[in-house]
XYZ file of C-alpha atoms in Angstrom:
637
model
C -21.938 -50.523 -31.500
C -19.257 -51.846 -34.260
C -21.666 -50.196 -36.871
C -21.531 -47.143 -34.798
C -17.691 -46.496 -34.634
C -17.108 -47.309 -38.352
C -20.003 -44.396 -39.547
C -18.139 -42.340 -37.154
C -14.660 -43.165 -38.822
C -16.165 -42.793 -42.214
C -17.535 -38.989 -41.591
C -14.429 -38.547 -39.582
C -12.278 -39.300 -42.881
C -14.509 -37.314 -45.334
C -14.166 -34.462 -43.143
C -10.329 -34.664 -43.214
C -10.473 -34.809 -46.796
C -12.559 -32.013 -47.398
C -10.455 -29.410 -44.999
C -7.301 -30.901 -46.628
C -8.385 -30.228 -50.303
C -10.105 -27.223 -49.396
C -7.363 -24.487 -49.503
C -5.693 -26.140 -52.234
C -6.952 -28.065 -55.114
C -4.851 -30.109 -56.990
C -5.336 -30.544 -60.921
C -5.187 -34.199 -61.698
C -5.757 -34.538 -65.102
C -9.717 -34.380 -64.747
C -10.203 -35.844 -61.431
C -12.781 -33.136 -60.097
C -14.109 -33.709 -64.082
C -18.118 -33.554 -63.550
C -19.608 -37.108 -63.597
C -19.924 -39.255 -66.742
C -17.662 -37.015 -68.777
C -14.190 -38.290 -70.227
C -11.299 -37.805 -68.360
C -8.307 -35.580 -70.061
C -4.603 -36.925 -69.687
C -3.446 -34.577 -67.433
C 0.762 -33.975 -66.650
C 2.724 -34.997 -64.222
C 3.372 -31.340 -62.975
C 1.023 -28.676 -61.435
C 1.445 -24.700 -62.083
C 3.852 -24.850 -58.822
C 5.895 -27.050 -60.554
C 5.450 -29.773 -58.153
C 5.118 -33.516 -59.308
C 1.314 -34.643 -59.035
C 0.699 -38.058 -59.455
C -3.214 -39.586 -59.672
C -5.721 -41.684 -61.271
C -5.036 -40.465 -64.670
C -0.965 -41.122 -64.310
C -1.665 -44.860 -63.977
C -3.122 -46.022 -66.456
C -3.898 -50.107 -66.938
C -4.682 -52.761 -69.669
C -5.091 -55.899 -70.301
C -3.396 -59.098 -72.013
C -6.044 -58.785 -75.625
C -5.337 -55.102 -75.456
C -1.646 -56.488 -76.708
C -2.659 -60.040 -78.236
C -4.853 -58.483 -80.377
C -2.754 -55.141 -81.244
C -4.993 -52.660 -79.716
C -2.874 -51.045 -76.809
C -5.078 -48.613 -75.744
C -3.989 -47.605 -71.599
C -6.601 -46.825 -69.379
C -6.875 -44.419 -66.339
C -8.117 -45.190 -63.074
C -12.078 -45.193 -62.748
C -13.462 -42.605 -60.015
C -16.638 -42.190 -60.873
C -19.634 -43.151 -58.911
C -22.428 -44.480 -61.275
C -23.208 -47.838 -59.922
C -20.346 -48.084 -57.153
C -22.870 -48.937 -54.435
C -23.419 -52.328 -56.518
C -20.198 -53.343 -54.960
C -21.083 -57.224 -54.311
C -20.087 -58.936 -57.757
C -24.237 -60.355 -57.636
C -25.399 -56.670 -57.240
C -23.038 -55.185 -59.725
C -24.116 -58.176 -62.539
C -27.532 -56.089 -62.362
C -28.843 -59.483 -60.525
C -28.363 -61.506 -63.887
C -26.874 -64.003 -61.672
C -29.173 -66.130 -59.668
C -27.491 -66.577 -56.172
C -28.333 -67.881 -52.524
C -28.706 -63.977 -51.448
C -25.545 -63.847 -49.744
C -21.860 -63.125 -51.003
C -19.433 -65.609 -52.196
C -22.892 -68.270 -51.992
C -23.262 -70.358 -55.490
C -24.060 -68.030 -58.414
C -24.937 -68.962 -61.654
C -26.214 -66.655 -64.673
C -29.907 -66.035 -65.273
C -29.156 -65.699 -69.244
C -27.710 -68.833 -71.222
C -23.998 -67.652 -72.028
C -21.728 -68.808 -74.587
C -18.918 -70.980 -72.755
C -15.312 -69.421 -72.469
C -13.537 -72.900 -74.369
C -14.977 -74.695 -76.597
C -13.252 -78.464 -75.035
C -12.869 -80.024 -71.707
C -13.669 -77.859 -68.590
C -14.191 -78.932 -64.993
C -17.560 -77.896 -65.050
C -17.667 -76.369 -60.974
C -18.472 -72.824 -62.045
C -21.138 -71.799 -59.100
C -17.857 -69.754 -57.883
C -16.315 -68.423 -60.754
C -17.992 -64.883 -60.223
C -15.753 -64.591 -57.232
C -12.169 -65.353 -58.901
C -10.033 -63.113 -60.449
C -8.973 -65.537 -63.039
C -5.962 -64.786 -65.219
C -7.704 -63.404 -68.303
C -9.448 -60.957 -66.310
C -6.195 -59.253 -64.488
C -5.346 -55.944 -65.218
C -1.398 -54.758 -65.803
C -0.431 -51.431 -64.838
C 2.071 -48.525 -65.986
C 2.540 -46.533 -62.795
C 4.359 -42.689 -62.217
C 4.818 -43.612 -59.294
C 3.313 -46.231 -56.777
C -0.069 -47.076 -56.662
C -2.619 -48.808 -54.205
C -5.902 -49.522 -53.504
C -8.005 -50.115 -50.976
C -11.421 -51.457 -50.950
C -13.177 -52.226 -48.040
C -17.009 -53.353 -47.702
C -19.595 -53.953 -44.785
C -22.553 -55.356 -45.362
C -25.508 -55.311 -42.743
C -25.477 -58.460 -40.903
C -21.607 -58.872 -41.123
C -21.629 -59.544 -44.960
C -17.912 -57.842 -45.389
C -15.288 -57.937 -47.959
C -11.664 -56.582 -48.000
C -9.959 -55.410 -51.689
C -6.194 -54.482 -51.794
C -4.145 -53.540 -54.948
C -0.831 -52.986 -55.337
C 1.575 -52.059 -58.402
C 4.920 -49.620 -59.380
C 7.222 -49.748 -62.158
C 10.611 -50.955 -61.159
C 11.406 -49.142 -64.235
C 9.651 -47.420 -67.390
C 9.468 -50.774 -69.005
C 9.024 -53.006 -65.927
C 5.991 -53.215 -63.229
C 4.795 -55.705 -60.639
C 2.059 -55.690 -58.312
C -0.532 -57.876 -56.358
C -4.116 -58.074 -55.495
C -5.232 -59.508 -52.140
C -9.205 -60.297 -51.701
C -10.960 -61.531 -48.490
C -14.507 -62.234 -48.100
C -16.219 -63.365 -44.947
C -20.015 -63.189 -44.631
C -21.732 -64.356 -41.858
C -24.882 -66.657 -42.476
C -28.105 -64.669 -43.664
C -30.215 -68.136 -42.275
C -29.679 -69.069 -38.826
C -26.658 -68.351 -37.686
C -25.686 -69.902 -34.481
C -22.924 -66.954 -33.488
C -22.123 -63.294 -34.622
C -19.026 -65.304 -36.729
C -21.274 -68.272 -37.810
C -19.964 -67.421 -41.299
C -21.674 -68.884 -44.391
C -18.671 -67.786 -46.743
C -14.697 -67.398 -45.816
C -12.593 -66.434 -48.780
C -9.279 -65.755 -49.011
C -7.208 -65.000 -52.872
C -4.571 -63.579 -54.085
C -2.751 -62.817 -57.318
C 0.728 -61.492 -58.666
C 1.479 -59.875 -62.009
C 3.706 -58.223 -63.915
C 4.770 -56.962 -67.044
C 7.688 -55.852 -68.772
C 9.012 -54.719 -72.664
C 12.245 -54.923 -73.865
C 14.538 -51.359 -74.352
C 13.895 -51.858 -78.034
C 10.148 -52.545 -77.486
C 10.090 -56.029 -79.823
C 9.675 -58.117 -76.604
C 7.109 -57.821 -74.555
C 5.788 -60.531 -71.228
C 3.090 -60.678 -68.825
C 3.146 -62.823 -66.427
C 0.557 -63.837 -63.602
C -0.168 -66.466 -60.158
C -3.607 -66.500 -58.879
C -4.735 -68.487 -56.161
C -8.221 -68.916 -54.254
C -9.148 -71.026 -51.140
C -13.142 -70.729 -51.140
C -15.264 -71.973 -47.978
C -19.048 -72.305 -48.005
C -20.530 -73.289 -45.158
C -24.002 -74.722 -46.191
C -27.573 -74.785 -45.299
C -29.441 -76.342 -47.305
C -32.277 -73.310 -48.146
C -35.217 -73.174 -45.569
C -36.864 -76.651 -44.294
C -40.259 -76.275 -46.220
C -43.533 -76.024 -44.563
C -44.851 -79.189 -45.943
C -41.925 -80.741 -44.223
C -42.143 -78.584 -40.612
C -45.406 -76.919 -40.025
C -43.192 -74.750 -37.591
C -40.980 -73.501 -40.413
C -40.987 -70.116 -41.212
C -39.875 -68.372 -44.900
C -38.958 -64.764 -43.268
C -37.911 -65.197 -40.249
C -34.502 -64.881 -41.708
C -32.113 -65.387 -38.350
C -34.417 -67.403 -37.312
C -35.241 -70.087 -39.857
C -35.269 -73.554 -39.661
C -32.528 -74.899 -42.346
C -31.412 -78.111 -43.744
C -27.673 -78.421 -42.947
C -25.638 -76.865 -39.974
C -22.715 -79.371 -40.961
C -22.060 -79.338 -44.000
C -19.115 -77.993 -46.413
C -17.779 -77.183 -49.764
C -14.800 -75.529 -50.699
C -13.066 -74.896 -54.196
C -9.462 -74.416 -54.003
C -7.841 -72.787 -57.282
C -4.547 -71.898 -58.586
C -3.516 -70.869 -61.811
C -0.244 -69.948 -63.656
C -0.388 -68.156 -66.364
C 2.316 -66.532 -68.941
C 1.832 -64.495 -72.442
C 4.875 -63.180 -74.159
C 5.751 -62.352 -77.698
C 8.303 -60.498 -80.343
C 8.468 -58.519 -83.010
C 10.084 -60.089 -85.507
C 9.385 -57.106 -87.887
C 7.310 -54.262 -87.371
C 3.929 -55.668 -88.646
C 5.090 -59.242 -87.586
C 4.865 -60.906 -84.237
C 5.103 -64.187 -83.344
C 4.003 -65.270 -79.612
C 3.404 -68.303 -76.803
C 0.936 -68.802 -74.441
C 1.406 -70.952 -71.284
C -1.195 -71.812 -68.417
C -1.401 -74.584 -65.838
C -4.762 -74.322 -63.779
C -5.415 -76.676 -60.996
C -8.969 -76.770 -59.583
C -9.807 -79.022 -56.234
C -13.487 -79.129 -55.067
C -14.797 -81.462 -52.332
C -17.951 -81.706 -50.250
C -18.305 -82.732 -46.591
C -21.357 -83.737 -44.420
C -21.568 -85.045 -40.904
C -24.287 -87.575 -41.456
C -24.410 -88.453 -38.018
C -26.142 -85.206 -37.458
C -29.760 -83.912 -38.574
C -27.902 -83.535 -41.646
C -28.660 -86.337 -42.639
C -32.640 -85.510 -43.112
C -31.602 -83.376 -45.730
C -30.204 -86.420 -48.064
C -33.281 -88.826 -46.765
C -35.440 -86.216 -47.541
C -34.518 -86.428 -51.457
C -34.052 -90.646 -51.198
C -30.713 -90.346 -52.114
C -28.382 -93.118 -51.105
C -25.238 -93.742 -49.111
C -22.638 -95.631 -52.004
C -19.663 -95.188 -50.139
C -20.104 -94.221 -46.289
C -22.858 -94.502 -43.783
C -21.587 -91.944 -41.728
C -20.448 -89.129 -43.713
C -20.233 -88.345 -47.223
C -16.719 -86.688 -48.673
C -16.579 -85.807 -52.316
C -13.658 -85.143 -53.485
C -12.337 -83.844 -57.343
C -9.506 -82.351 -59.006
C -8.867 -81.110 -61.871
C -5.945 -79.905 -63.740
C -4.706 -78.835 -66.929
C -1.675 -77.434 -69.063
C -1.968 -75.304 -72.320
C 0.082 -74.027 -74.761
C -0.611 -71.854 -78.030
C 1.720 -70.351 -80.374
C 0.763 -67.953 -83.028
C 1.728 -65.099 -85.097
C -0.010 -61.909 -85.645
C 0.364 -58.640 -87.382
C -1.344 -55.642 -89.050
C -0.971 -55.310 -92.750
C -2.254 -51.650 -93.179
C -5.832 -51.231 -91.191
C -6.115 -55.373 -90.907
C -4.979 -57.264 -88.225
C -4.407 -60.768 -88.650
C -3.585 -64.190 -86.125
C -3.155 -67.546 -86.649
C -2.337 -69.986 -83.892
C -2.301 -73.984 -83.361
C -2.849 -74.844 -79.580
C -2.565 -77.836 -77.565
C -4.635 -78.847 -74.292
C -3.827 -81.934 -72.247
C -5.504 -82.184 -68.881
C -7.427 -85.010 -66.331
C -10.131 -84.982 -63.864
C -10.156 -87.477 -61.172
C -11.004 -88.436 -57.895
C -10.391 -90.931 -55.590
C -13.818 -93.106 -56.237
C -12.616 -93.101 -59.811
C -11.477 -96.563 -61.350
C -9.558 -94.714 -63.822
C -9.619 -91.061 -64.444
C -10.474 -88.526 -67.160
C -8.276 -87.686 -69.048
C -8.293 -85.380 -72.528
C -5.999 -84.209 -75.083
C -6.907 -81.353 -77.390
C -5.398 -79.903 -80.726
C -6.981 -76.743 -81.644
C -6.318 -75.038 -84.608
C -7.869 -71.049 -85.488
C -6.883 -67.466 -86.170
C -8.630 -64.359 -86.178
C -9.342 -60.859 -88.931
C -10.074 -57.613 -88.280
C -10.415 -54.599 -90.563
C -10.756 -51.018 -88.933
C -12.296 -47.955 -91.577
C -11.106 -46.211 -88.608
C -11.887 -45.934 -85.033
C -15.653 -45.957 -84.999
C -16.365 -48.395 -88.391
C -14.647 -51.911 -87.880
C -15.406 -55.471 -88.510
C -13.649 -58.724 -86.953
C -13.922 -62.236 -87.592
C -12.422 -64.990 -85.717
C -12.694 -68.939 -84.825
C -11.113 -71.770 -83.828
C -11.081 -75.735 -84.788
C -10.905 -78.833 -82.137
C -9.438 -81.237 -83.826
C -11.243 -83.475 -84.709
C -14.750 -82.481 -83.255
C -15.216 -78.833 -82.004
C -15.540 -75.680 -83.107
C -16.751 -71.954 -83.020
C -16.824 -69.059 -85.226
C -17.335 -65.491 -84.010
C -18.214 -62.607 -86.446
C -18.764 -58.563 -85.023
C -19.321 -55.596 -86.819
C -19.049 -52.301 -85.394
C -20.615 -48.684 -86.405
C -21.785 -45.581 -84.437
C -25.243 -46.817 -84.854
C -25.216 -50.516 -84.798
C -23.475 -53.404 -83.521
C -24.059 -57.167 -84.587
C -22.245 -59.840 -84.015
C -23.089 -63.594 -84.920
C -21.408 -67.189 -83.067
C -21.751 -70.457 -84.384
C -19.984 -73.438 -81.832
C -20.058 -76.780 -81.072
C -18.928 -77.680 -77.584
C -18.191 -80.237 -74.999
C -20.060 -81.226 -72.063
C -17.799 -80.517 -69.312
C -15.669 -83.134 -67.300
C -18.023 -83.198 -64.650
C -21.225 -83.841 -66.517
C -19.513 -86.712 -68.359
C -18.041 -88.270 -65.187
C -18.804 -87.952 -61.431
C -18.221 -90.268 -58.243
C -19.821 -88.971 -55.028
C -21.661 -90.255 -51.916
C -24.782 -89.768 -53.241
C -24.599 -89.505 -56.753
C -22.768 -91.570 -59.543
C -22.780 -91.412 -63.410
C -20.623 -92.061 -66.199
C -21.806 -90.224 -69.809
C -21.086 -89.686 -73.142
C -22.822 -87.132 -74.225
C -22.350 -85.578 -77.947
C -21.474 -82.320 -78.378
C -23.651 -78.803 -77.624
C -23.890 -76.583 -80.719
C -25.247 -73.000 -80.400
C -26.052 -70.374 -82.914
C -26.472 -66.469 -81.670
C -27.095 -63.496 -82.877
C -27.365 -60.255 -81.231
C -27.292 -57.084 -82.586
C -27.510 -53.185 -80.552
C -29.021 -50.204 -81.882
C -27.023 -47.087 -80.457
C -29.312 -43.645 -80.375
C -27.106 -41.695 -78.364
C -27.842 -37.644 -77.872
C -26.308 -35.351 -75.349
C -29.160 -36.464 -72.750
C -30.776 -39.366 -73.996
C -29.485 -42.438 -75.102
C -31.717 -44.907 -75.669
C -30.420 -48.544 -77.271
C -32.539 -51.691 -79.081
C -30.814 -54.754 -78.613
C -32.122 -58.306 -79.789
C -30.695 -61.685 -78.946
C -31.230 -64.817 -81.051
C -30.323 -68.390 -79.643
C -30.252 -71.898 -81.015
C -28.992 -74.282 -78.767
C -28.889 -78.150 -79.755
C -28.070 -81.194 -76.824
C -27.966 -78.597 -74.220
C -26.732 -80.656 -71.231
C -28.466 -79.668 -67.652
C -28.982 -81.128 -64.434
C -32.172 -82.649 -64.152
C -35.095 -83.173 -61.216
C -33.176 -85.920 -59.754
C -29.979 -83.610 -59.942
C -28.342 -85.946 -62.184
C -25.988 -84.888 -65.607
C -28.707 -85.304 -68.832
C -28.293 -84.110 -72.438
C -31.965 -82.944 -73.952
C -33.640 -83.978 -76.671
C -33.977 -81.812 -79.669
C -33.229 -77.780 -79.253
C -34.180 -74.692 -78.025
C -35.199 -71.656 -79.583
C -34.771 -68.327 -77.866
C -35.956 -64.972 -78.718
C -34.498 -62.010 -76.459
C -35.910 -58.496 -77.128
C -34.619 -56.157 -74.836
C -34.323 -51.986 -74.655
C -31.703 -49.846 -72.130
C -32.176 -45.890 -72.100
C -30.119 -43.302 -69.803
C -32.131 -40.301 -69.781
C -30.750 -36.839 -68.365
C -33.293 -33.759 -66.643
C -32.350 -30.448 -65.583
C -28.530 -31.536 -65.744
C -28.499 -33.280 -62.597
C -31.169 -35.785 -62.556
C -30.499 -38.703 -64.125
C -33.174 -42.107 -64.838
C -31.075 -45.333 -66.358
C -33.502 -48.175 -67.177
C -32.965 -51.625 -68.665
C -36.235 -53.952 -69.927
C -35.163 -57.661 -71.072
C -38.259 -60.142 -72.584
C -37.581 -63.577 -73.111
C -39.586 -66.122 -75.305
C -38.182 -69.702 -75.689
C -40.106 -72.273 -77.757
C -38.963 -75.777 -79.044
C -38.526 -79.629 -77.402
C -35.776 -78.586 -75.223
C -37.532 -74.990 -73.936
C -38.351 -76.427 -70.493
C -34.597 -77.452 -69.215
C -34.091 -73.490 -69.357
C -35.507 -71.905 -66.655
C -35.106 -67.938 -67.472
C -38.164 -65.581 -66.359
C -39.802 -63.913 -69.174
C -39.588 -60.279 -67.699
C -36.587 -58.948 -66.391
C -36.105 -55.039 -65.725
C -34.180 -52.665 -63.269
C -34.156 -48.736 -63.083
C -32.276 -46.159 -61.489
C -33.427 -42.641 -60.868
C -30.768 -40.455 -58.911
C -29.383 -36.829 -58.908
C -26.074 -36.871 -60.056
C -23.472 -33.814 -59.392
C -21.085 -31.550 -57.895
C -21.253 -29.656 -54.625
C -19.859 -27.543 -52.787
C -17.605 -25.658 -55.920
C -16.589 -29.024 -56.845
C -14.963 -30.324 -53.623
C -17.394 -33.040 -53.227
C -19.483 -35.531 -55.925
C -22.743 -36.885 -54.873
C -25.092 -39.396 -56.666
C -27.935 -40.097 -54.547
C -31.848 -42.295 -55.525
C -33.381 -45.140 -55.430
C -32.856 -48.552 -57.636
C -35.097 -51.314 -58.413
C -34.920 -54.339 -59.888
C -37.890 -57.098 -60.786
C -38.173 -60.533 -62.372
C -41.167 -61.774 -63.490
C -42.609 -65.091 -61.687
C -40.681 -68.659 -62.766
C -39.656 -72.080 -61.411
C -35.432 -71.173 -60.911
C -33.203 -73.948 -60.694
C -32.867 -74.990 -57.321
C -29.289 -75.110 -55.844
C -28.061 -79.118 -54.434
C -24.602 -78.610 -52.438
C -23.593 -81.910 -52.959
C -22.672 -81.303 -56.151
C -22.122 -77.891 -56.389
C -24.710 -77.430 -58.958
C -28.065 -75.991 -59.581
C -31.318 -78.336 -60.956
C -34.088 -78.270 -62.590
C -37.306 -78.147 -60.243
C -41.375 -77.607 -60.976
C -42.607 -77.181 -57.813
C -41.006 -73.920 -56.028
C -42.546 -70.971 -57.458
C -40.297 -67.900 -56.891
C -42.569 -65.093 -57.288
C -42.474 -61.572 -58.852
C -41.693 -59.366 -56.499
C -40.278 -55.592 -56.914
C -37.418 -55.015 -54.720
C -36.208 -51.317 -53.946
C -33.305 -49.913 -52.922
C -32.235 -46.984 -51.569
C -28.255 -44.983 -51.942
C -26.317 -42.554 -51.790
C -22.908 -42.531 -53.164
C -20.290 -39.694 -52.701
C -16.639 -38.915 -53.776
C -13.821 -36.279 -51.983
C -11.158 -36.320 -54.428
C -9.634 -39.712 -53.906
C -11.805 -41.549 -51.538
C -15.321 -42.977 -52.865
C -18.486 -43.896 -50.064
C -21.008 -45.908 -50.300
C -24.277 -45.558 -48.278
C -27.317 -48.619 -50.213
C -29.867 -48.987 -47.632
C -31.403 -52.480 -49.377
C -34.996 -53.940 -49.716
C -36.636 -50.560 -49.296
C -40.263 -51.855 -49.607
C -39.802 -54.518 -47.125
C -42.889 -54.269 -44.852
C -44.971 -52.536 -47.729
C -46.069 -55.098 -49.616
C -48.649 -58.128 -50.073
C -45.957 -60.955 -49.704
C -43.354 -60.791 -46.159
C -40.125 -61.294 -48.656
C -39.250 -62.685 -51.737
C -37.097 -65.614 -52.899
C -34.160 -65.451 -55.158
C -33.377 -69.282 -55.336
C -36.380 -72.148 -54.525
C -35.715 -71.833 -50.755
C -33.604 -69.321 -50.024
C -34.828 -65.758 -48.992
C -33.507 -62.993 -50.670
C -31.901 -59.783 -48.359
C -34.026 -58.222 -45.624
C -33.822 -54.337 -44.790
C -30.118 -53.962 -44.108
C -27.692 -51.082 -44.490
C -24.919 -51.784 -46.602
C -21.528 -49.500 -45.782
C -18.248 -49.096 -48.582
C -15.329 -47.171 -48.916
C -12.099 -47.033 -51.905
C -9.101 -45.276 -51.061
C -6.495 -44.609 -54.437
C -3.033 -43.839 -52.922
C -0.272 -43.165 -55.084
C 2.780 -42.466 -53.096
């Protein structure tokens, strides 16, 4: 019935759209701009002379667009390609391996580089769902602008967006971002709001430049309380002959109570000045604070779920309570300028930081001197080259070389990393280890073909890794460092291909080879591909953009990590095959001027094929036939 009411709000709210736009339509700089093409700045007055504010009148950017003297503003995005991939998992392409539900423990199929090269907390299986301070956008408003964002997922999967900012003054704007997520349990929930994930964040920003423009600050506060309600994955049927893989609502599941949460907050401040017109000197300040803890009633049938792996009971018979924390407090100061086309920084930077918990005899603790700058010369906007890197004093490093063209991209990283705080130290219930592991060192390079025509564009891309003392988690879910190195080779191949103007097929094809001692502690599938095939256009003279097909997505048979909550980390496993299995989906997104719908109808093909479902982590069942409901409102008065 709730389903109902909201499809009839939804049509009710196009419809007003579409009579109030009908009579009169508004120029906004592009806004009624046919699909996939460039936006032009448009003015801030219409041939009535009457102010019009819209997407293209507030524009955004972020901190490197000013650290790294490239201030380029950006307008708003309204288009519709891929807007029905709302769910962070979804819009990834499914490159992150989840538990099939949102907010659930993600982690990315593909090795990636790490963000810092020295101490990190190493609780990451949330990350995807933080807006963390280098990812905020700052705005420069007309006039005041909001957002809102609002998601329902079939079987009460829903979350909430809301974005606020205005300029105080032409030099001056603030604005927040408020985020809610709270999806009910895709395995046997007990109630309609049985959640499996309750999220609540928030973030405030701002940003502000001096009269004579040689001072310039942003400034930001992000915080995230993050609840998971676990369950463990399905009960095998080696374990329970009466366990079921698809029964979905009703499966038999490991934990009923049991929960982790990850509480964030994070302060962060960039500011600099010009000392002379090709000369700035700037600072850097964050303080992060990360808490993560783990509780299980094991006075309950929870308590199977730990017997089942052997694991024992170090500190309490009758519940286990992990608890960790960690904090740190950073500093860099730099300068940086342009000398003609090259830009150059150098910086020094200090970390200090400690990760503890209360079953520690004495905590972690780290402090970190870094040392680096950064080159980069520009033939002009399409030809550039950049070169940057950094030095941990007095073990640590990474280098970073790009060159850009019209036709090719490369770019080449050489680093040698920490193991992260957790993997050198943990105290838990079940689990204890102290480690000192040596450092990880990678070597990548990647490089991108571009062949891009009017209607085709199709683009090579090869990936080269070399990764040394890779640390993982291992079959008894415990911290190890591996023996010897891995070698991966990554061919891949994306094309966008246009018919008859409106029909449009986007494709991406990823092959992965991995030889060496260390190949088996990474667990990627050799095949991965996804394709879209959708008409894209306008209707009715212009008043309303559609995009409606089908998507699919497939990766090719392998032994994924499994997922332990405990720890909050995923583990190597050999005997839970998750299968190839093509899933389909079906959607139809639409745009009215300001207001974008989404209509994704997912796991098309369910009831088609050989197998009932498929898997998307050893245990847990990935979505059944659901339809998935989204709207974004931009307001700007």
């Amino acid at each position: 019935m709730k389903f109902k009411y909201l499809f009839v709000l939804f049509i009710s709210i196009l419809c007003f759209n579409q009579l109030a736009f009908a009579q009169t339509r508004t120029r906004e700089g592009g806004e009624n701009q046919e699909e996939g093409k460039e936006p032009q700045r448009g003015g801030l007055i219409d041939d009535s002379t009457k102010m019009v504010y819209g997407p293209t009148t507030t524009l955004y950017f972020q901190e490197k667009n000013l650290r790294f003297n490239k201030m380029e503003k950006t307008p708003l995005d309204t288009g519709l390609t891929g807007f029905h991939n709302f769910e962070p998992v979804f819009h990834s392409g499914h490159k992150y391996q989840g538990l099939a539900n949102i907010g659930s423990a993600a982690k990315p199929v593909y090795y990636t580089l790490p963000g810092l090269i020295g101490a990190t907390s190493g609780f990451s299986v949330y990350d995807l769902y933080y807006h963390s301070p280098d990812s905020m956008l700052y705005f420069d408003t007309k006039s005041p602008y909001t957002k809102l964002e609002a998601f329902f997922g079939g079987g009460n999967r829903n979350m909430l967006n809301v974005a606020f900012a205005r300029n105080v003054n032409p030099r001056w704007n603030i604005g927040f971002n408020f985020n809610t997520i709270k999806a009910r349990k895709t395995l046997n929930p007990n109630a309609r709001d049985d959640n499996m994930v309750e999220q609540t964040s928030y973030s405030l920003h701002t940003n502000y430049r001096s009269k004579d423009e040689k001072y310039f600050l942003l400034a930001n506060f992000s915080r995230m309380h993050h609840n998971v309600f676990e369950s463990g994955g399905i009960i095998p049927e080696t374990v329970d002959s009466t366990s079921l893989y698809f029964t979905y609502e009703d499966s038999k599941v490991w934990l009923s109570n049991s929960e982790a949460t990850d509480i964030r907050q994070d302060y962060h401040l960039y500011h600099q000045y010009n000392i002379l017109e090709e000369w700035q000197v700037y600072h850097v300040f964050d303080k992060k604070k990360q808490g993560l803890s783990f509780f299980s009633d094991l006075t309950t049938n929870d308590s199977v779920y730990f017997n089942y792996f052997g694991l024992p009971r170090m500190i309490n018979e009758d519940s286990t309570y992990n608890y960790h924390h960690f904090s740190e407090v950073r500093n860099e100061a730099g300068f940086k300028g342009d000398f003609g086309p090259v830009y150059y920084n150098a910086f020094v930077k200090f970390r200090t930081g400690t990760f503890s918990s209360p079953n520690f005899e004495s905590d972690y603790k780290f402090n970190e001197v870094y040392i680096g700058g950064a080159l980069r010369g520009e033939i002009n906007d399409q030809w550039s080259f950049e070169a940057d890197g950094e030095y941990l004093i007095p073990s640590g490093y990474r280098i970073n070389g790009y060159f850009h063209s019209p036709f090719l991209d490369v770019s080449y990283t050489k680093a040698s990393y920490k193991p992260t705080a957790m993997q050198e130290m943990y105290r838990g219930n079940h689990y204890s280890w102290t480690n000192s592991f040596s450092n990880i060192g990678v070597d990548q390079i990647k490089g991108v073909i571009k062949a891009d025509f009017t209607k085709i564009s199709v683009r090579p891309s090869l990936t080269i890794n070399r990764v040394n003392n890779y640390v993982y988690f291992d079959e008894n879910q415990e911290a190890t460092q591996a023996d010897g190195g891995a070698f991966m080779v990554i061919p891949g191949v994306t094309a966008d291909f246009t018919f008859w103007e409106k029909l449009r097929w986007q494709s991406e094809v990823i092959y992965t080879a991995i030889t060496g001692d260390a190949a088996d502690v990474f667990r990627i599938p050799d095949l991965y591909a996804r394709s879209r095939l959708f008409f894209d256009g306008p209707m009715f003279d212009e008043h309303l953009y559609i995009q409606f097909g089908i998507e699919g997505r497939y990766k090719s048979s392998y032994n994924a990590e499994a997922y332990m909550p405990a720890t909050q980390q995923f583990y190597l496993q050999n005997e839970f095959d998750v299968y190839a299995y093509p899933v389909l989906d079906a959607f139809v997104d639409l745009r009215i001027n300001r207001t974008r719908v989404l209509f994704r109808y997912n796991h098309l093909n369910g009831g088609f094929m050989q197998r009932q479902g498929y898997f998307v982590t050893p245990y847990y069942t990935g979505l059944k036939g659901s339809l998935d409901l989204g709207i974004s409102w931009y307001f700007f008065d």
